[in-house]
PDB file of C-alpha atoms in Angstrom:
ATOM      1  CA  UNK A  20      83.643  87.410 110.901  1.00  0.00           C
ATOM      2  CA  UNK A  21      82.640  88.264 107.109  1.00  0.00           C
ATOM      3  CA  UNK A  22      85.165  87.934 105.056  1.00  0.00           C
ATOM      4  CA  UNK A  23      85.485  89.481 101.668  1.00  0.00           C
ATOM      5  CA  UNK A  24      82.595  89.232  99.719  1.00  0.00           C
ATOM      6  CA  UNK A  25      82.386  89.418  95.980  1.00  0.00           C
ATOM      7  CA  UNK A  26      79.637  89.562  93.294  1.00  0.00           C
ATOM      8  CA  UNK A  27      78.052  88.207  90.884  1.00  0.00           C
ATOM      9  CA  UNK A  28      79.471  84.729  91.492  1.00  0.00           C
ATOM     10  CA  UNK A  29      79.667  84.403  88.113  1.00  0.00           C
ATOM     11  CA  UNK A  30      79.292  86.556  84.931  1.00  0.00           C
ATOM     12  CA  UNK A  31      78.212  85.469  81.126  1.00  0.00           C
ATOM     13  CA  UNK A  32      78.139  88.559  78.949  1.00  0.00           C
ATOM     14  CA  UNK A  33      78.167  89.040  75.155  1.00  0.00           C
ATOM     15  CA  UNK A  34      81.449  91.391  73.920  1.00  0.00           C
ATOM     16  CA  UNK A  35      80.472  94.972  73.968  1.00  0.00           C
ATOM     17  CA  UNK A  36      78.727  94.903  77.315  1.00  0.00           C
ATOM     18  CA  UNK A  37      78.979  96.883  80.321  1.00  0.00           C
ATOM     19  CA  UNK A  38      80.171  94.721  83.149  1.00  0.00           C
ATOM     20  CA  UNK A  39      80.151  95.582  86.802  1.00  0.00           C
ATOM     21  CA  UNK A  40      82.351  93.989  89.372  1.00  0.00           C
ATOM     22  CA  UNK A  41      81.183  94.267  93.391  1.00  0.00           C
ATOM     23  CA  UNK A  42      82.888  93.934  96.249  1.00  0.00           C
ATOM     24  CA  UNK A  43      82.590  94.382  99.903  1.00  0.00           C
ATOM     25  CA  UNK A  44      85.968  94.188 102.064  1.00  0.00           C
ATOM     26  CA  UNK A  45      86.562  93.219 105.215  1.00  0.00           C
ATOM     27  CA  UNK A  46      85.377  95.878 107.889  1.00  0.00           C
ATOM     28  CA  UNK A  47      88.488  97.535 109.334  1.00  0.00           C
ATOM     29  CA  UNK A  48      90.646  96.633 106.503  1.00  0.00           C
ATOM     30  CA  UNK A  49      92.527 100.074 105.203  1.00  0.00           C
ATOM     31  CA  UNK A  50      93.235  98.421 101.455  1.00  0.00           C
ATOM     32  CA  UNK A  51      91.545  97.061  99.035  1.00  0.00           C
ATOM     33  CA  UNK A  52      93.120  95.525  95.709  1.00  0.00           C
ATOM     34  CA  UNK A  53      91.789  94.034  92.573  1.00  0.00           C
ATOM     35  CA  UNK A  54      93.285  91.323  90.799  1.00  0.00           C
ATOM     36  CA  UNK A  55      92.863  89.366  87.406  1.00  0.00           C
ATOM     37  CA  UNK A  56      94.038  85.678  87.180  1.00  0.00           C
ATOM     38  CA  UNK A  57      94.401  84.238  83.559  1.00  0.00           C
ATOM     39  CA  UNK A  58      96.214  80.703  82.509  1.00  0.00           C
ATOM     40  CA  UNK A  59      98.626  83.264  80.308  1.00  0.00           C
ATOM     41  CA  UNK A  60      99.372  85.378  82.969  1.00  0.00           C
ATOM     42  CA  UNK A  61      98.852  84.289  86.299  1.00  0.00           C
ATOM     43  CA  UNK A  62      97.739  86.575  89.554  1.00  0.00           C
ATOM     44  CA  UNK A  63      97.939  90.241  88.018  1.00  0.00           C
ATOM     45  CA  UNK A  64      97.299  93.217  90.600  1.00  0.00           C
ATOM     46  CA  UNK A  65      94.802  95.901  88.702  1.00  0.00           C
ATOM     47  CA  UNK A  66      94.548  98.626  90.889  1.00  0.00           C
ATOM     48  CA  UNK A  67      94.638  99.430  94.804  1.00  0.00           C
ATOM     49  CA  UNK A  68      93.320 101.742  97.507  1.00  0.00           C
ATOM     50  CA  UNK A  69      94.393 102.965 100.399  1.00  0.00           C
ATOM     51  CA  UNK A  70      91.292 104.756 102.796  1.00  0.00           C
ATOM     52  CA  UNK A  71      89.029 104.542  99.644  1.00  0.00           C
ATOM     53  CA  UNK A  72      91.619 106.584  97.421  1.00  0.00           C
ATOM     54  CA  UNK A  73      93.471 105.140  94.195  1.00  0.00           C
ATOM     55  CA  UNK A  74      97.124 104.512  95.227  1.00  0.00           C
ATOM     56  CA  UNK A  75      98.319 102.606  91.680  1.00  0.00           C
ATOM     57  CA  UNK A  76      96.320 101.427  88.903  1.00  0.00           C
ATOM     58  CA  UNK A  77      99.292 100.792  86.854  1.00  0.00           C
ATOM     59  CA  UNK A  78      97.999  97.582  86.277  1.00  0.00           C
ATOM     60  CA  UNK A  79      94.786  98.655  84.661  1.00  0.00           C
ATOM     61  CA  UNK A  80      94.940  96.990  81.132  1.00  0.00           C
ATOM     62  CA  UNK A  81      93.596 100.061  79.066  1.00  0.00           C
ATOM     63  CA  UNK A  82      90.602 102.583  79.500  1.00  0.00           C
ATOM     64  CA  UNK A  83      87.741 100.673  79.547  1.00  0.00           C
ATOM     65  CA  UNK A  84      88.514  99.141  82.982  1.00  0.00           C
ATOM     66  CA  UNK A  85      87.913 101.512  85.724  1.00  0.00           C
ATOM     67  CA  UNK A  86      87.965 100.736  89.305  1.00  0.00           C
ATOM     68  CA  UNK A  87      86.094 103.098  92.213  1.00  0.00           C
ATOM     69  CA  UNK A  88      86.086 103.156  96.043  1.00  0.00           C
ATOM     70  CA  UNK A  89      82.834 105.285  96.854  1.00  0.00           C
ATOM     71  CA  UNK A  90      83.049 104.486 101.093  1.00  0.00           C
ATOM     72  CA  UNK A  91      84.985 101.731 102.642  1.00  0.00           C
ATOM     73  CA  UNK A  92      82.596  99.025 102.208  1.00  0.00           C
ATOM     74  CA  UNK A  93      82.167  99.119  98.775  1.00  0.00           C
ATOM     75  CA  UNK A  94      84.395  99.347  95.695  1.00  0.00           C
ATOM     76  CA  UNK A  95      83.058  98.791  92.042  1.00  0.00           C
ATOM     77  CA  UNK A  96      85.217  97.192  88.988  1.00  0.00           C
ATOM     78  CA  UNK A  97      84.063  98.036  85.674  1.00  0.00           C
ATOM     79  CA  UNK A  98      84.265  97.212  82.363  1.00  0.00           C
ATOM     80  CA  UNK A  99      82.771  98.877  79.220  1.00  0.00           C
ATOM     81  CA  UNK A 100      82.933  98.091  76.821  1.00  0.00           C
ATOM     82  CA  UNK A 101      83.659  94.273  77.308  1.00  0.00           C
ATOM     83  CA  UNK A 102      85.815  92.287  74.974  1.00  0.00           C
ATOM     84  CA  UNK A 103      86.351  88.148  75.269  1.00  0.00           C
ATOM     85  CA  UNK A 104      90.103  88.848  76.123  1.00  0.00           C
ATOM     86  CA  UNK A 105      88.793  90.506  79.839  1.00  0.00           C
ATOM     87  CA  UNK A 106      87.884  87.002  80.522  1.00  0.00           C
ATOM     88  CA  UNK A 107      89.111  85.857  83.263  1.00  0.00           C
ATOM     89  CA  UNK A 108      88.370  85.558  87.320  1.00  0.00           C
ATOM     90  CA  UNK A 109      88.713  88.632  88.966  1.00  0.00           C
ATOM     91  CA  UNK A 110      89.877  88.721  92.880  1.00  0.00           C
ATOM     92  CA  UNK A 111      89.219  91.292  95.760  1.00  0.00           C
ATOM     93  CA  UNK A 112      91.195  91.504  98.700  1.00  0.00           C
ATOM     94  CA  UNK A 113      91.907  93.462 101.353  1.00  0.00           C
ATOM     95  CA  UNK A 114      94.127  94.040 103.840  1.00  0.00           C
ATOM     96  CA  UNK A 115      94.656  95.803 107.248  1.00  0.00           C
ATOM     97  CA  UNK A 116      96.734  98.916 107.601  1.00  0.00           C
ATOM     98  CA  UNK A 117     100.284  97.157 107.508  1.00  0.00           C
ATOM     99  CA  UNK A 118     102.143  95.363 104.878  1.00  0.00           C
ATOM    100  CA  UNK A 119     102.958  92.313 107.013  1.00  0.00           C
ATOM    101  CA  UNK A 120      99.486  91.597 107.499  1.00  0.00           C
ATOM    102  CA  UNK A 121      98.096  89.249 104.891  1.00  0.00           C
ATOM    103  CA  UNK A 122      95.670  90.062 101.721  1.00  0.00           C
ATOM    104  CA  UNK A 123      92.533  88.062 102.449  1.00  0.00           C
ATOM    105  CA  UNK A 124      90.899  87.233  98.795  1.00  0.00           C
ATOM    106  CA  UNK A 125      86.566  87.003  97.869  1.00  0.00           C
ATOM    107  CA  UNK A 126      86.124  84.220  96.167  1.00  0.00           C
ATOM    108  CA  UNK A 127      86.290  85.814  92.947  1.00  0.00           C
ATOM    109  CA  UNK A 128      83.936  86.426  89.927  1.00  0.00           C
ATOM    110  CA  UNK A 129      84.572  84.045  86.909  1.00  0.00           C
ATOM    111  CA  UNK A 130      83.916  86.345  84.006  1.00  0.00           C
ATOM    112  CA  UNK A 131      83.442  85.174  80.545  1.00  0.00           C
ATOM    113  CA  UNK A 132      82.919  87.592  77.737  1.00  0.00           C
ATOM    114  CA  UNK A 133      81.207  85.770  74.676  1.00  0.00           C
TER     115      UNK A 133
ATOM    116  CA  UNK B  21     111.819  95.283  92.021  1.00  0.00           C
ATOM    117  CA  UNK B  22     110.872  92.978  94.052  1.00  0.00           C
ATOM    118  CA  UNK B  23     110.415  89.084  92.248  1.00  0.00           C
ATOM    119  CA  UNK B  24     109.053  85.596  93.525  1.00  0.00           C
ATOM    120  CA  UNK B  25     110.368  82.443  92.062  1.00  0.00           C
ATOM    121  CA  UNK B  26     108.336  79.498  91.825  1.00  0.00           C
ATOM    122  CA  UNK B  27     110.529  77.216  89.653  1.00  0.00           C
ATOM    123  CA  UNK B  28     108.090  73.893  89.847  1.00  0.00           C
ATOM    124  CA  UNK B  29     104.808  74.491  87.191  1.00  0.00           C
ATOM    125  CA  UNK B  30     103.399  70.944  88.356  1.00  0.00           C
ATOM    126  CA  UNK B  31     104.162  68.183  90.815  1.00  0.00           C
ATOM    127  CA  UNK B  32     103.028  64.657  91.338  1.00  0.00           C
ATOM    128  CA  UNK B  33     102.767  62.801  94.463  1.00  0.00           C
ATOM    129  CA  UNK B  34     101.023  59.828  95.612  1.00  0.00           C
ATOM    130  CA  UNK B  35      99.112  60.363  99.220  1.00  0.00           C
ATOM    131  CA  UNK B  36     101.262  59.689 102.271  1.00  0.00           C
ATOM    132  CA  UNK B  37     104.674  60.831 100.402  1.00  0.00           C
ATOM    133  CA  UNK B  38     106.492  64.378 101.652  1.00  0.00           C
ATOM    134  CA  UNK B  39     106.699  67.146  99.185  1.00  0.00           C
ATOM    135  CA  UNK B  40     108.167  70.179  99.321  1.00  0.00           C
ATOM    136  CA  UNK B  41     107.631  73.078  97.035  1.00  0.00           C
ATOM    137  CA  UNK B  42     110.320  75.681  96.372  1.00  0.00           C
ATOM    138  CA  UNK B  43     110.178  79.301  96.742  1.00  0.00           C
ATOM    139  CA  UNK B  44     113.016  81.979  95.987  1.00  0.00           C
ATOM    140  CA  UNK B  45     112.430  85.941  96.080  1.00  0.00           C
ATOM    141  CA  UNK B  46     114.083  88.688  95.369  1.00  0.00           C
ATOM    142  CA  UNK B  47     114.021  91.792  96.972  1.00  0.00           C
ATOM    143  CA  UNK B  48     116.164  94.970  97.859  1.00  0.00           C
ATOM    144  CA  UNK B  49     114.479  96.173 101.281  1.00  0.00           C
ATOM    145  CA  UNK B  50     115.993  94.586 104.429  1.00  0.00           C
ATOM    146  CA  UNK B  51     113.079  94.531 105.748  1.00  0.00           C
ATOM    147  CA  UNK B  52     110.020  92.270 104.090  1.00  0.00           C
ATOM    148  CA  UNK B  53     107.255  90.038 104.551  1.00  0.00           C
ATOM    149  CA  UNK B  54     106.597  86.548 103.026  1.00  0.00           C
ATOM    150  CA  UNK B  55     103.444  84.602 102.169  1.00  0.00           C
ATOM    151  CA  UNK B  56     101.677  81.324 100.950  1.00  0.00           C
ATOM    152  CA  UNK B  57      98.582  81.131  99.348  1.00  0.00           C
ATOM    153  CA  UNK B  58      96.536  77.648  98.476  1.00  0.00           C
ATOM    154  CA  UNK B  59      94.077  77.811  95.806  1.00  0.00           C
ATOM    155  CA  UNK B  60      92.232  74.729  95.852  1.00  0.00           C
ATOM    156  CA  UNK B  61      90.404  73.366  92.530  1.00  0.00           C
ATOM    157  CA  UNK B  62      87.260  75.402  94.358  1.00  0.00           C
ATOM    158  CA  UNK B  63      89.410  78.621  93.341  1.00  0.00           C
ATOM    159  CA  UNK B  64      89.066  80.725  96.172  1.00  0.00           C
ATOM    160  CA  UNK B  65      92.386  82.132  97.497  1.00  0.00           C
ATOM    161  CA  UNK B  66      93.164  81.138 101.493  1.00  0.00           C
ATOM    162  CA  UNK B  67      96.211  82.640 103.380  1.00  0.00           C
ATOM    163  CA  UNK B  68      98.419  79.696 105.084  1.00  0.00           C
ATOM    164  CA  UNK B  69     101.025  81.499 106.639  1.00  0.00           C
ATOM    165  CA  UNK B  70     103.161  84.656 106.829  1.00  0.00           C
ATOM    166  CA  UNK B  71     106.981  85.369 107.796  1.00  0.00           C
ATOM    167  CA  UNK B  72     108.697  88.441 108.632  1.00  0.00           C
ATOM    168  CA  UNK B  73     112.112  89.037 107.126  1.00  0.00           C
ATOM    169  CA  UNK B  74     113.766  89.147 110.658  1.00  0.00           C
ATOM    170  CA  UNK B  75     112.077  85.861 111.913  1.00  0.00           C
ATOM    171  CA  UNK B  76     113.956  83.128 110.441  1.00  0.00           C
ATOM    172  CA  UNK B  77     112.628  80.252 112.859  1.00  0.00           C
ATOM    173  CA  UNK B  78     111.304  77.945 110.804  1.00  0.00           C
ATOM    174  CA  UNK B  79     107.531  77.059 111.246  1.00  0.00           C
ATOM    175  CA  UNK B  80     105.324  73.812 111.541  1.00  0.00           C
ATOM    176  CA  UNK B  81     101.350  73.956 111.901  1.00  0.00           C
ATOM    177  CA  UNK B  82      99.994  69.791 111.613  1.00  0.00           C
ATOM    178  CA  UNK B  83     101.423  68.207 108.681  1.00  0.00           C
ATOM    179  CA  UNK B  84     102.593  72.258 107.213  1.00  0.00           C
ATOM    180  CA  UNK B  85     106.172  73.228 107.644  1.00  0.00           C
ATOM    181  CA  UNK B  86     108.206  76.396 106.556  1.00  0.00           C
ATOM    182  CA  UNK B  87     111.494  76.899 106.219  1.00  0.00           C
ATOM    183  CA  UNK B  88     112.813  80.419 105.547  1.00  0.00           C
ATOM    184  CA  UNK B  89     117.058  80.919 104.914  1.00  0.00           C
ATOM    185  CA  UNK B  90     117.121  84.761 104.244  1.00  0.00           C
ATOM    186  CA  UNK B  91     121.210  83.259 103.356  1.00  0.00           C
ATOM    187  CA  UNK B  92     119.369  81.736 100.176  1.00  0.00           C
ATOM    188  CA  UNK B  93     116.388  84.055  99.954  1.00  0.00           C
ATOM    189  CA  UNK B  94     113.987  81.048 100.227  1.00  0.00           C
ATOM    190  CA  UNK B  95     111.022  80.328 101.946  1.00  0.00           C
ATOM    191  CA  UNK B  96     109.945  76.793 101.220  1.00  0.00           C
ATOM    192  CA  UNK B  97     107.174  74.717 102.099  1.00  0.00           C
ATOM    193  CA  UNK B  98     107.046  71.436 102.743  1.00  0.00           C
ATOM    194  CA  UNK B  99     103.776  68.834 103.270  1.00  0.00           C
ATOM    195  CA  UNK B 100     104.086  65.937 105.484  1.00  0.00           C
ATOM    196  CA  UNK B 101     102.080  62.698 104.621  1.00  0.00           C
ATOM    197  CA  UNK B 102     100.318  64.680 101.744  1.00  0.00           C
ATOM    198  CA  UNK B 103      96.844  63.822 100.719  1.00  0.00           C
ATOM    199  CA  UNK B 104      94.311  64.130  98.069  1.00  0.00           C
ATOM    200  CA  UNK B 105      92.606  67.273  99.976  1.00  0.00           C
ATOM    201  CA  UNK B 106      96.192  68.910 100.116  1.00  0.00           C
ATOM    202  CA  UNK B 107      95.705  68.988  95.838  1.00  0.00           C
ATOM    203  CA  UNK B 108      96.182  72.731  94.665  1.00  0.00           C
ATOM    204  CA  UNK B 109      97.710  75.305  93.245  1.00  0.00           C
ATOM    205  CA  UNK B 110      99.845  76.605  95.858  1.00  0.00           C
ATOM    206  CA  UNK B 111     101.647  80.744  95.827  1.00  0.00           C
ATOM    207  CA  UNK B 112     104.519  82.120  97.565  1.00  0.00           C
ATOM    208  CA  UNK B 113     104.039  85.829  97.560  1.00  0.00           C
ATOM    209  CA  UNK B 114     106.670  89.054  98.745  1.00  0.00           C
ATOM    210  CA  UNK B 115     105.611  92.336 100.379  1.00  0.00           C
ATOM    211  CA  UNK B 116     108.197  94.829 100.837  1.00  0.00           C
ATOM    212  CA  UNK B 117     107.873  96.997 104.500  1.00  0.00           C
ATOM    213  CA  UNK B 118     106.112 100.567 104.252  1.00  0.00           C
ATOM    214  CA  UNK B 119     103.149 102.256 101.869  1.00  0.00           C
ATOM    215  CA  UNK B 120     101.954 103.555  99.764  1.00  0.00           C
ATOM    216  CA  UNK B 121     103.792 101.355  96.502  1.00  0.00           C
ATOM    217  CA  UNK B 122     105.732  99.350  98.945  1.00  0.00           C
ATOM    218  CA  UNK B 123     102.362  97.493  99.715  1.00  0.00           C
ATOM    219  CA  UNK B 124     101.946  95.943  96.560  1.00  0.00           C
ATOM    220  CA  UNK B 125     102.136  91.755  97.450  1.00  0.00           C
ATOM    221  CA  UNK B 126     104.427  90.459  94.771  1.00  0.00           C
ATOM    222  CA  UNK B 127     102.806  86.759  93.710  1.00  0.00           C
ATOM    223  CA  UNK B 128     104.811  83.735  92.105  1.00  0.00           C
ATOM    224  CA  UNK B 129     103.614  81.831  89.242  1.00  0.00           C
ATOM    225  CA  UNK B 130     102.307  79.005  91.377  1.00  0.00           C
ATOM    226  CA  UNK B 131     102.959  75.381  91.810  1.00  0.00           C
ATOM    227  CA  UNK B 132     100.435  72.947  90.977  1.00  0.00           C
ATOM    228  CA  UNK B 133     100.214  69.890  93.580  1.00  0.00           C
ATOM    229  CA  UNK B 134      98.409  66.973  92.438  1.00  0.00           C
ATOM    230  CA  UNK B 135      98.184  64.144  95.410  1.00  0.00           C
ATOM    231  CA  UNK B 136      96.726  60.864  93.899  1.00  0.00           C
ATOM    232  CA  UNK B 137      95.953  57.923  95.955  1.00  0.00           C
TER     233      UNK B 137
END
């Protein structure tokens, strides 16, 4: 089975950029979460959905992150306009439709704004 | 609000010794789930293992044990016989039972586990 698959891989951008954020979750899986991991503040949830609809974004940093769920196979993290403090990797996961099942994580996108 | 503890940054061990890393949550539902994460130097996140809040029978997969006391609210981890591939960043994580908000997975700061020959 596929897990969760993330891209690009990797992303070198100069500050002021538009940056886009892919991911494809496991098929089945009812939730889908995005995460930021920094040295300074560890595993930070963004934003989830639930069926392809925003359930909390509280943890969106300010407005130029935005986060969309257009069909359950595909949900989009961007960022515009970039600054060098969005640096960071950025995790996927998702999850079926109970909270003891487990969040399985893409590898991530290591994002560095110059 | 839920909280994970994770009160070892870093630890040291040379291969073949047992380590255990230490885990303490906090939560106010009676009913919850608990998780640990490796992150290998790779970075990629892999589940190892989950617990339910009423299954406190401790767990052992190979050299992997877990042992949960809800009378402590801990959920520790301990590796037999470590080595060098069991190196990572290691994270004990809470989910609370239900939706909607209640499905947010709660992550600790990590431990680091470096296993040197």
């Amino acid at each position: 089975d596929a897990g969760v698959i993330q891209s690009p891989r990797h992303e070198v951008t100069e500050m002021g950029q538009e940056v886009t954020l892919r991911c494809k979750p496991i098929s089945g899986h009812d939730y889908l979460f995005w995460y930021r991991q920094t040295m300074m503040r560890g595993l930070e949830l963004l934003i989830y959905f639930n069926n392809n609809v925003p359930i909390d974004d509280s943890g969106m940093p300010e407005d130029r992150f935005s986060a969309k769920m257009p069909n359950a196979s595909f949900s989009t993290l961007k960022i515009q306009p970039s600054e060098p403090r969005d640096s960071a990797v950025y995790f996927c996961a998702s999850r079926g439709v109970t909270a003891n099942q487990p969040q399985h994580f893409g590898d991530g996108t290591r994002l560095s704004i110059l | 609000a839920q909280k994970v503890t994770q009160a070892q940054t870093e630890i040291s061990v040379v291969e073949k010794e047992d380590v255990t890393l230490d885990c303490v949550y906090e939560t106010r539902d009676t009913t919850y789930y608990l998780f640990w994460y490796k992150q290998p130097p790779s970075g990629e996140l892999v589940f190892l293992i989950r617990r339910n809040s009423f299954d406190e029978q401790n767990e052992i997969s190979g050299r992997y044990s877990w042992n949960f006391q809800k009378s402590t609210s801990s959920f520790n981890f301990t590796i037999t016989a470590s080595q060098v591939v069991d190196s990572a960043v290691y994270f004990c994580a809470l989910s609370e039972a239900g939706t909607g908000t209640a499905s947010k997975l709660t992550f600790g700061t990590g431990t680091r586990l470096q296993v040197t020959l």
